[in-house]
Every structure is written in C-alpha cells, then in structure tokens.
Amino acid sequence: MSSTSSPATTASPSPSAAAPPADAAPGAPRLRTRRRQHSPGRPRRSVLLTVLTGLVLVYTLVPLVWLLISATKTQQGLADSSGLWFADEFALWDNISQTFTYNDGIFTRWLLNTLLYVVLGAGGATFLAILGGYALAKFDFPGKRGVFAVVIGAVAVPGTALAVPTFLMFSKMGLTDTPWAVIIPSLVSPFGLYLMWVFATEAIPTELLEAARIDGAGEVRTFFQVALPLLAPGIVTVLLFTTVATWNNYFLPLIMLKDPDWYPLTLGLSAWNSQAETIGGDVIFNLVITGSLLTIVPLIVAFLLLQKYWQSGLAAGSVKE
Amino acid sequence: MTTLQQPATAERRPARPPGRGNRRSWTGWGFIGPFVAVFALVFLAPIVYSIYLSLFRDQLIGGNTFVGADNYTQALQDEQFWASLGRVSLFLAVQVPIMLGIALLIALALDSGRLYGRDFFRIAIFLPYAVPAVVATLMWGFMYGTRFGLVGDINEAFGVTLPDPLSTDLVLASIGNIVTWEFVGYNMLIFYAALRVIPHSLYEAAEIDGAGQIRVITAIKLPAIRGALVIATIFSIIGSFQLFNEPSILRPLARNAITTDYTPNFYTYSLSFNGQQHNYSAAVAIIMGLITMVIAYVVQLRGMRKGA
Amino acid sequence: MRRTTSRLLRGIALVSTIALGATACGSGDDGDSKKPVSSGDVKAALEKGGTIKVWAWEPTLKTVAADFEKKYPKVKVELVGERSGDKHYTALSNAISAKKGVPDVAQVEYFALGQYSLTKGLTDLAPFGADKLADKYTPGPWNAVSDGDAVYGLPMDSGPMALFYNKKVFDKYKVEVPTTWDEYVEAARKLHKADPKVYIANDAGDAGFTTSMLWQAGSRPYKVDGTKVKVDFADAGAKKYTDTWQKLVDEKLLAPINGWTDDWYKGLGDGSIATLATGAWMPANFVTGVPNAAGDWRAAPMPAWTAGDKASAENGGSSLALPELGENEELAYAFVEYANSGAGVQSRVKEGAFPATTAELESDAFRNTEFEYFGGQKANEIFADSAANVADDWSYLPFQQYANSIFNDTVGKAYVSDTKLTDGLKNWQDASVKYGKEQGFTVE
C-alpha cells in the first residue's frame, strides 16, 4: 500500500514549518505538536501507556544508575558500601581527575584514539553505506542482486574464527598495530548498507533524479545535490549506529593492536580492569568504573546532538529541490 | 539462489514504465564499488582464507598436512558443536521474540504520540546500546551477585533466597536478559525510524475511513515496516547464532556454568585461541555460517511472503 | 548474476592468495644450531646499542627498564605491558604465526613455557651461558625453565605457596590456624558454623590452584618426555587431595567466588573469606586490592598432608624468554639477565616482587623484612622456607594452556553439580589426552 503512493507525497504536505500539516489543521488545538502528529484520531497522552513504557525504562536505567553511583566511590568505598547507594565519601571529582592523570594521562590518549576511529571509521562506514544503499536503490547494475546475498552470507560466518586469518592478512600488509587495523574493518557496516538501501528507496523520488539528469547534471552531482539531502534522516540513523559500533569496538582491536598508545577506550578500560588479575597489579576498579562512565557520556551527548538533526531531518527532506 | 529480497516497497512497485531511471548499467558499481572493495578485504578474503585453512590440519607435533574434508566430517560428528548449536537455537526461540516484541511495542508507543516525555524515553531506552561490553560486564556482574550484588541485597532485604542467576540452570536466561537489555533500544530505533517514514497521506486516508488506533497499526503501520521487521529478525538470528560477547564477558563470574563450547562462536574462539586449532575452527565456522544463511533465508522468504 | 558472484569470488580468491602467498609456503629452515655466544658479544652489543621490545606485564619491570637504560645509555627498552594472561599469549602466538612483530623478550608463565619451547618458539639460552645460572635459582622455577641442557627462560619470580589467613576472623571465633589439611577441614566447619557468612576459602574451580594442590600432595599427573605424554589423575597424591577437598565441596564450605574478581577482593576484605592458599607473590596484591583489611591478615606455612611434612609447591610465577623470531638476541639476553639475575632482582624485590633467586631468599635483609600489612610479621621467612621445600620433579603438559582452558568445562562440574572431583579430574584427563592425540603427541 505504501508502494502505491508516490514517494514524493511523503514530502509534499509540509513544505515549510509555517504551514501546518493537513491532519492537524481542523480545530488545531495543540499547535506545538502539530508537526509530530501524523497519526489519526488526534492521540491523547496516555498515562497507562507512559507507565508501561516506564517499566522498560526502569529496566534499562537501573544498571546505569549503579554505574553512576559507583563512580562516586573510592576503591575503599566500593568494597565497603552497598552498590545502589552512595558511600560516605563523595569522590567523583577526585576519581575523574585520577582517571585522566593515571599512568601519565593515557586515558586522554585512548579517548583521542577512539575519536579518531569514530571520525574515520564510523564516518567512512556511513559514507560507504550511503553510496552503496543509493546504488542498490536507484540503479540496476550487473551483479546487483548478488551483492546483498554475499554480504549477508559473509556476515553469517562467526567472526571469532575469522580473527586469526584476518590478523595474518593484515600483518602481511603491515597494518597490525596501526590505527588502520581498526579503521579499515570499521568501514564496513552491512546493516548500515541495508538501512540506506531502504531509506534511499523510500526517500528519493526517481523522478527527481530523472529531472536532474535531463537538466544535464552528472551522476556525482545528482547524488550530492539531489539525493544526499533527501537521505538526511537515514544518514543520521546510520551514523548513530556506526558511531556506537566503532566506539564500542573491542574484539578486533584486541587482536590487531598490541601497542597501548593505539588502544581505543574499550581496550584501555579492559586492560585497567585486568590489572586486578595480575601478580602485583594495581587494583583500580574505581578508575575502571569512572572511566566507563566517561566513555558513555560522549555517546550520550552525540546522541542528543544527532537527535536534533534527526527530528528536523525527517521533515527537511522536503525543503530542498 | 539465496538472494535477499529488496526492501518491500521497491518490490511492490511494479507498474512503472520500463527504464524509468533504473537503467541497467555499470554506473551503480561506481557507487557501491567502494563498499564492496572494503567488504572484500575485511570479510571475503578472510573467509576465502579460512576455507583454504579448513582443508589442512596443523599439529603441534607433525606440522601442517592437507586433509581434504576431514575437518568438516569431524565437525559434523562433533557433539560439542551440536550441543552449542542447540543452546543458541533455544536462545533464539525465546530471546529474539521477546526482545523484538518489546522493541516493537515501544516503537509503536513512541510513534503513537500518546506518551508523556517521548524524547526522553527514546534516548533513555536506547542508552544501553551505547554501553561498551566491558562496562556491561561490571554492571551485570554486580546486578547478578548473590553476595554483594543486587540479588544479594534483595535477598537480605526481603529475607528470600532468589536463585543464583549465574548457576548452570539460569545462566542462559541471564545472558538473554543482558542481550535484551543491550538491544531493545537498538531494535526499537530501527522500527521507530521505519515508522517515521510512513507517508502522512496514508494516515489521512485511514482517518477519513474512520479507522481506530489498532486498525491503523495492523493495517498500515505493521505492513509498512515489514521490511524492517524482517531484517531485524534476520540480524537477530545472526546475532543469536554468533552469541559470544556476553557469555565470554560473564564467564569470569561463572566459569563452571559457561563452558568454553557454550555457543558455536565461543567454541570456534576456544578452538582457535586456546587450542591453536585454527583449521578445525575454520571448518566449524564455515558450517555454522552455512546453517545461519539457510535459516536467515527461510525466515526472509516466509517473512516477505506472509500477508504480502 | 550467479556468474558475477562467482567471478567476484574468484577475483577475491586471487587477491587473497597473493596477499597470503607467503603463509602457505614453508616455514622454518631456520632451525640451524646456535653457536655459543661469548660475554664479549653481549658486551659489544650493549655498547653498540639498539632497541629491544619487551612484552611483559610484571609491574616492577618499569623500574628495571629505566635502570637498564641508564646503565647502557645506547640501549632503549620498549616495555609493552598492558596485557596479561590469555590475551598476552594470544598476541604472542599470533605474532609468531605471522612471523612479524614478535617481541625480543616476552614474559611467559611457567605453565606455558612447555608449549612455546616445544614448538621451537623460544630461543635456547644455554649458548648465552644461562645454563651456568642453575645454582642461582630455587629448584621449582629452575626446573620449569630448563629442559635437559636447554634453558628457555630465566625465572623472574616464584610462587612458593603459603597459607594466608585472616587472623581477626580466627581470633573472633577462637579457631586454631590449621597446620594440616585435616585440621583445615575442621576449621572450615567451625568457622562456617559460627557464622554462615564465613567460608574457609573461596574456590569455584581454578586450574592453577588445583594443580598446585596436587603438586603439594605429591601427585604427579603429567609425565612428559619429548613428544611422549602421560596424564593420570589417579595416583595416591591425587586421592589425598580429592578426598579432603571433596569434603569441603560437599559440605558447601567453600565460597563459590572466582579469584581475582571484584567479589573476591571484597570477600578478602570483609572477613567472609578466611584463608587463601596461594603463592608468595600475594602480599603485593593484598596491599593494593584489599587495603581495608590491613593488619587483619597473616601468613602461615601451608597445611601439611601428614603432620610434620614440609612439602610445598609452586603457584604461579613467570619467566622472561626470548622468542625465536625476535631480534637483537644479545641485547635481549643482557636485559633478561639484568632483570632476573643481576641488579634488577633487588630493585624488583624492593617493589614487592617475590624472587626466584636463592641469594635474595637467604639474605637476612630479605628474611627480616617486616610486613606492615601483616601486622609487622616477618612473612618472608615462611615464604623462603616454603621455596626451599618445593619438590622439583613436577612438570606441566606441553599444552597446559589449552588444558587449563577446559578445566572448568570438566572439573568445574564438580563444584556446581553432583559430579565428584575424581570424576571431574578423569574427564579433564580424557579431554587432555584427546587433545594431545589430535596434536600428534604419543599419549599413554
């Protein structure tokens, strides 16, 4: 059914923020929700539904609350106090400063490494997925149907068994123990490719591409000027997924990197955590916990920032062209 | 041929004049080429190499010899392998429906516009996905602790004895819980994003017809996001069959319950890293990949056909 | 499309074959015998200078590396030590397989040495004169690093076992500190009865601990002669151990906590784990990991299997070895000797390491060290005596790393089900034998 409506209609009802969508027009008592309100029957806020969803929320947040509380404790406090309440001493700021200064401030280095991997890895992965998804959605080319089958097939092979072969290959190419060993594998996001395929199919009216071609625009220009703006919400979603995936990447860097100077945060934290497992090792669970919290915070901030784009992006598709 | 279908909407847009833009040419390769090239390097080449490896046996004593399909016949008779496959199949049958069900309900709730504080819910429920595995271990290790952890606190506070979540009987469920925790928000977001691109005109039409919320969900929303549902299911199947991170992370807390052959992926890991049996590990992985592909293909066929 | 796919695959196959070509073709014609290296060669190398890559997680090596660089200004030591245990060996094995990026010096625990030396992964240090250092070390560690005339590493530290106990807990419940394992079982019952939260020890199944206990009990489950291997957990010593330990397991007198976890450190701190039988390297971990229990703990000799018997065993400990594919052998050896036999030993002992060298162990300064953490106790006397009483005829399997990895799959069942320890050990034996056969060993 969605297929019968031209994708162009997706965009047409709200060409600018000033004009309210058709379904909100009659009566329109709640102006501030008019853009979101696309469901019929003028939904009323439901306390019951909110409470039910709230249960899931509790489930997702309790472990994070533990993390937050634990980050305020010293190593001593962690051992002495119950997990879900604060210890006598509030040591969050001290823990944070220790996290950044421990071992000559290597945490900062790991943070920067992670940023590098995210910018190049997740950014690159998103870009490749956009290009690929666009091609799958809007072009007919030899081997097209095989591409995604091969992708799914390859993803189905357990990754742990491929780690050693990949390591040997990368080692031959001189890539191990360099940032490239982390970045290059991050460039592939099969799920991102699929999402972009779906989004591009839905969001880009083929007529627009045709029109651009008739106007004499080359393929590259058509892509950047016509297709890319329409893909904005999809891009934000894929960017979010690839960012998280790269940020949390652990297994492959573990195999590929030996030099701690190239560790991402996940490897660094794991190394700190396992210090407690070695003879004579310095036990620093408090820094592991604080470091974990600090690792999550940038992602939350990024999510909040992206969310803004995401929301406007959904409507913005219509503005260009 | 195991070709995955294109997204549903593209499939069902047949009545177009031929050659409207989707000209069959090599131009498309210009766009998908970069992806395919990197994919070939980091996925296909190691797989091809693994297939090559799987035809040999490298012993500590005696060195490397060509053994043909021996590793494969051994794997097919390997009880440890089949037991691990059984375990993840059970996991798949129980955990995936629960997780996707919750994710779908929340996505629909968010999309219905009937929630207070929708934006907050959306980000908060997605948050666990942002938590790195190492951190998740620490947190769940604490939650599951019967002595110093949350379970212990509950026992003490209410004078009860809850079963140990890390015992042999319960550990699979405990792992399922962690996976659900991590990925509910992720799947929710996929469904939610798919719901958001449903054309407004459809709702308008439904409103004119006087359709209620439930009717809108079953008649418009679910069919429209079926592509997303199917692909989320397929990736969840792959994820279940490749279950590795959570058991390996929990293992230091439950060494006896989580064996080194707990899941197929864990088994190939143990073979390769503890036992240096790279060749056999490769054979098991290839078999596992084939099984996963077949199941994913069946699900995709059925999913796309149902109610189409 | 099918054709395209297969064409694509063929292309990829081609690319990867080219990329990997070298792996397929032969390894190792490089096993030519080494000629002795004179001390002059080493000295010349030190004067010439260079860089050595050291993979070791032992924390005290940081100071050693700095001192070494100070003494030989032209030598640079790159110490990489963020990983330990399995992750360390994974990286080492991978580098050796790839024949690239192999470190010049690697820390290798005693139990894992066999595997690396067997597969010719380590350089024999005898030509450097390491064989003449035998007398410098206590018997346990030296036996672990040497194989006939060959020496595959120099002992860095050792772990003669002792019984650490929480004196506060024992005093509180007026229980005597056990001197035999029978008394130990008694003490376990008394403590747990007095307070159900107190356990005599934590044990949820640990390969290193169990093998050390077997070692002390006189069991010799592994016999290794080149590529001939025998595994047998049914000897008299093993029976002594399983009989006693089965009682503790059956009566639920052991806290089901895995070592080195958060819970474990908490348990050591709050008195719920009353004793810990482990290597003499433990004090350093007490100080950093259990700071809140300072003054509560003491050390005692290991309980005996028969009253008056002094036999002890080693638990843990590691050596520094030279991977064969590493470079700068002379410099690498010079560093290893400096760290484990020369001036490095004292600086490491000062930082809390437990030495493997008899000179340090017997020195008055060492024996008279008062441990503030143990309420001023001169614990090194106990440790040093234990070191002297370690039987030196123990050997690990040449694939102990794998065997240990499946310990909890097999023996672990005894801790969480009705399986008996003896049956668990039998399963472990069978699985180890199976692996040994698969790997081409002659297994009895």
GROMACS .gro file of N, CA, C and O in nm, chain C residues 15-59:
model
  180
  644VAL      N    1   4.310  -1.227  -0.511
  644VAL     CA    2   4.373  -1.122  -0.431
  644VAL      C    3   4.426  -1.179  -0.300
  644VAL      O    4   4.539  -1.156  -0.261
  645SER      N    5   4.339  -1.258  -0.235
  645SER     CA    6   4.382  -1.306  -0.104
  645SER      C    7   4.495  -1.406  -0.118
  645SER      O    8   4.582  -1.415  -0.032
  646THR      N    9   4.495  -1.482  -0.228
  646THR     CA   10   4.605  -1.575  -0.245
  646THR      C   11   4.736  -1.500  -0.259
  646THR      O   12   4.838  -1.539  -0.202
  647ILE      N   13   4.729  -1.391  -0.332
  647ILE     CA   14   4.852  -1.312  -0.348
  647ILE      C   15   4.895  -1.256  -0.213
  647ILE      O   16   5.009  -1.267  -0.172
  648ALA      N   17   4.794  -1.202  -0.144
  648ALA     CA   18   4.826  -1.140  -0.015
  648ALA      C   19   4.884  -1.241   0.082
  648ALA      O   20   4.968  -1.209   0.164
  649LEU      N   21   4.836  -1.365   0.071
  649LEU     CA   22   4.872  -1.462   0.172
  649LEU      C   23   4.977  -1.560   0.124
  649LEU      O   24   5.019  -1.647   0.198
  650GLY      N   25   5.014  -1.542  -0.001
  650GLY     CA   26   5.103  -1.639  -0.063
  650GLY      C   27   5.211  -1.691   0.029
  650GLY      O   28   5.233  -1.810   0.040
  651ALA      N   29   5.273  -1.599   0.097
  651ALA     CA   30   5.390  -1.637   0.176
  651ALA      C   31   5.354  -1.731   0.291
  651ALA      O   32   5.435  -1.813   0.331
  652THR      N   33   5.232  -1.719   0.342
  652THR     CA   34   5.196  -1.803   0.456
  652THR      C   35   5.195  -1.950   0.418
  652THR      O   36   5.232  -2.036   0.497
  653ALA      N   37   5.143  -1.973   0.297
  653ALA     CA   38   5.126  -2.110   0.257
  653ALA      C   39   5.260  -2.181   0.245
  653ALA      O   40   5.275  -2.295   0.288
  654CYS      N   41   5.357  -2.114   0.188
  654CYS     CA   42   5.482  -2.184   0.167
  654CYS      C   43   5.564  -2.189   0.293
  654CYS      O   44   5.545  -2.112   0.386
  655GLY      N   45   5.655  -2.277   0.290
  655GLY     CA   46   5.715  -2.337   0.407
  655GLY      C   47   5.766  -2.243   0.514
  655GLY      O   48   5.810  -2.132   0.492
  656SER      N   49   5.761  -2.296   0.633
  656SER     CA   50   5.820  -2.227   0.745
  656SER      C   51   5.947  -2.301   0.779
  656SER      O   52   5.973  -2.410   0.732
  657GLY      N   53   6.023  -2.241   0.859
  657GLY     CA   54   6.131  -2.298   0.934
  657GLY      C   55   6.234  -2.385   0.867
  657GLY      O   56   6.237  -2.504   0.887
  658ASP      N   57   6.324  -2.326   0.788
  658ASP     CA   58   6.451  -2.392   0.764
  658ASP      C   59   6.553  -2.323   0.853
  658ASP      O   60   6.674  -2.333   0.833
  659ASP      N   61   6.500  -2.249   0.948
  659ASP     CA   62   6.589  -2.163   1.026
  659ASP      C   63   6.629  -2.228   1.158
  659ASP      O   64   6.670  -2.163   1.251
  660GLY      N   65   6.613  -2.359   1.164
  660GLY     CA   66   6.643  -2.424   1.291
  660GLY      C   67   6.790  -2.461   1.305
  660GLY      O   68   6.824  -2.552   1.380
  661ASP      N   69   6.878  -2.391   1.234
  661ASP     CA   70   7.019  -2.427   1.243
  661ASP      C   71   7.073  -2.401   1.383
  661ASP      O   72   7.036  -2.306   1.450
  662SER      N   73   7.162  -2.488   1.427
  662SER     CA   74   7.204  -2.485   1.566
  662SER      C   75   7.285  -2.359   1.596
  662SER      O   76   7.359  -2.309   1.512
  663LYS      N   77   7.268  -2.313   1.718
  663LYS     CA   78   7.332  -2.189   1.758
  663LYS      C   79   7.473  -2.217   1.811
  663LYS      O   80   7.495  -2.312   1.883
  664LYS      N   81   7.563  -2.129   1.776
  664LYS     CA   82   7.694  -2.141   1.838
  664LYS      C   83   7.695  -2.061   1.967
  664LYS      O   84   7.615  -1.968   1.983
  665PRO      N   85   7.781  -2.098   2.060
  665PRO     CA   86   7.784  -2.026   2.187
  665PRO      C   87   7.808  -1.877   2.165
  665PRO      O   88   7.880  -1.837   2.074
  666VAL      N   89   7.750  -1.799   2.252
  666VAL     CA   90   7.767  -1.655   2.244
  666VAL      C   91   7.858  -1.614   2.358
  666VAL      O   92   7.831  -1.645   2.474
  667SER      N   93   7.965  -1.548   2.329
  667SER     CA   94   8.057  -1.510   2.436
  667SER      C   95   8.004  -1.385   2.506
  667SER      O   96   7.925  -1.310   2.450
  668SER      N   97   8.052  -1.368   2.629
  668SER     CA   98   8.009  -1.249   2.702
  668SER      C   99   8.061  -1.124   2.630
  668SER      O  100   8.003  -1.016   2.641
  669GLY      N  101   8.169  -1.144   2.553
  669GLY     CA  102   8.219  -1.032   2.475
  669GLY      C  103   8.119  -0.985   2.371
  669GLY      O  104   8.100  -0.865   2.351
  670ASP      N  105   8.051  -1.082   2.307
  670ASP     CA  106   7.950  -1.046   2.207
  670ASP      C  107   7.841  -0.960   2.270
  670ASP      O  108   7.796  -0.861   2.213
  671VAL      N  109   7.798  -1.005   2.388
  671VAL     CA  110   7.691  -0.932   2.455
  671VAL      C  111   7.737  -0.791   2.489
  671VAL      O  112   7.666  -0.693   2.469
  672LYS      N  113   7.861  -0.783   2.540
  672LYS     CA  114   7.912  -0.652   2.578
  672LYS      C  115   7.921  -0.560   2.457
  672LYS      O  116   7.881  -0.443   2.462
  673ALA      N  117   7.967  -0.617   2.347
  673ALA     CA  118   7.978  -0.536   2.225
  673ALA      C  119   7.842  -0.485   2.181
  673ALA      O  120   7.826  -0.368   2.143
  674ALA      N  121   7.743  -0.573   2.191
  674ALA     CA  122   7.608  -0.534   2.151
  674ALA      C  123   7.557  -0.421   2.239
  674ALA      O  124   7.493  -0.328   2.192
  675LEU      N  125   7.588  -0.432   2.368
  675LEU     CA  126   7.542  -0.329   2.461
  675LEU      C  127   7.606  -0.195   2.429
  675LEU      O  128   7.544  -0.089   2.443
  676GLU      N  129   7.733  -0.200   2.388
  676GLU     CA  130   7.800  -0.075   2.357
  676GLU      C  131   7.749  -0.015   2.227
  676GLU      O  132   7.737   0.106   2.212
  677LYS      N  133   7.717  -0.106   2.136
  677LYS     CA  134   7.665  -0.058   2.007
  677LYS      C  135   7.525   0.001   2.024
  677LYS      O  136   7.487   0.098   1.961
  678GLY      N  137   7.449  -0.060   2.110
  678GLY     CA  138   7.316  -0.007   2.139
  678GLY      C  139   7.209  -0.059   2.045
  678GLY      O  140   7.236  -0.140   1.956
  679GLY      N  141   7.090  -0.012   2.065
  679GLY     CA  142   6.976  -0.058   1.986
  679GLY      C  143   6.850  -0.053   2.071
  679GLY      O  144   6.851  -0.003   2.183
  680THR      N  145   6.744  -0.107   2.013
  680THR     CA  146   6.617  -0.106   2.082
  680THR      C  147   6.567  -0.248   2.101
  680THR      O  148   6.577  -0.329   2.009
  681ILE      N  149   6.519  -0.278   2.220
  681ILE     CA  150   6.457  -0.409   2.238
  681ILE      C  151   6.312  -0.392   2.279
  681ILE      O  152   6.278  -0.305   2.358
  682LYS      N  153   6.231  -0.479   2.220
  682LYS     CA  154   6.087  -0.478   2.251
  682LYS      C  155   6.059  -0.584   2.355
  682LYS      O  156   6.092  -0.701   2.336
  683VAL      N  157   6.000  -0.543   2.467
  683VAL     CA  158   5.971  -0.637   2.574
  683VAL      C  159   5.821  -0.640   2.599
  683VAL      O  160   5.759  -0.537   2.623
  684TRP      N  161   5.762  -0.759   2.589
  684TRP     CA  162   5.620  -0.776   2.622
  684TRP      C  163   5.611  -0.843   2.758
  684TRP      O  164   5.635  -0.963   2.768
  685ALA      N  165   5.577  -0.767   2.859
  685ALA     CA  166   5.570  -0.824   2.993
  685ALA      C  167   5.480  -0.738   3.079
  685ALA      O  168   5.488  -0.616   3.072
  686TRP      N  169   5.394  -0.802   3.157
  686TRP     CA  170   5.301  -0.724   3.238
  686TRP      C  171   5.350  -0.705   3.380
  686TRP      O  172   5.290  -0.633   3.457
  687GLU      N  173   5.459  -0.772   3.417
  687GLU     CA  174   5.513  -0.760   3.552
  687GLU      C  175   5.542  -0.613   3.582
  687GLU      O  176   5.624  -0.549   3.516
  688PRO      N  177   5.472  -0.557   3.683
  688PRO     CA  178   5.481  -0.411   3.703
  688PRO      C  179   5.619  -0.362   3.744
  688PRO      O  180   5.657  -0.249   3.711
   0.00000   0.00000   0.00000
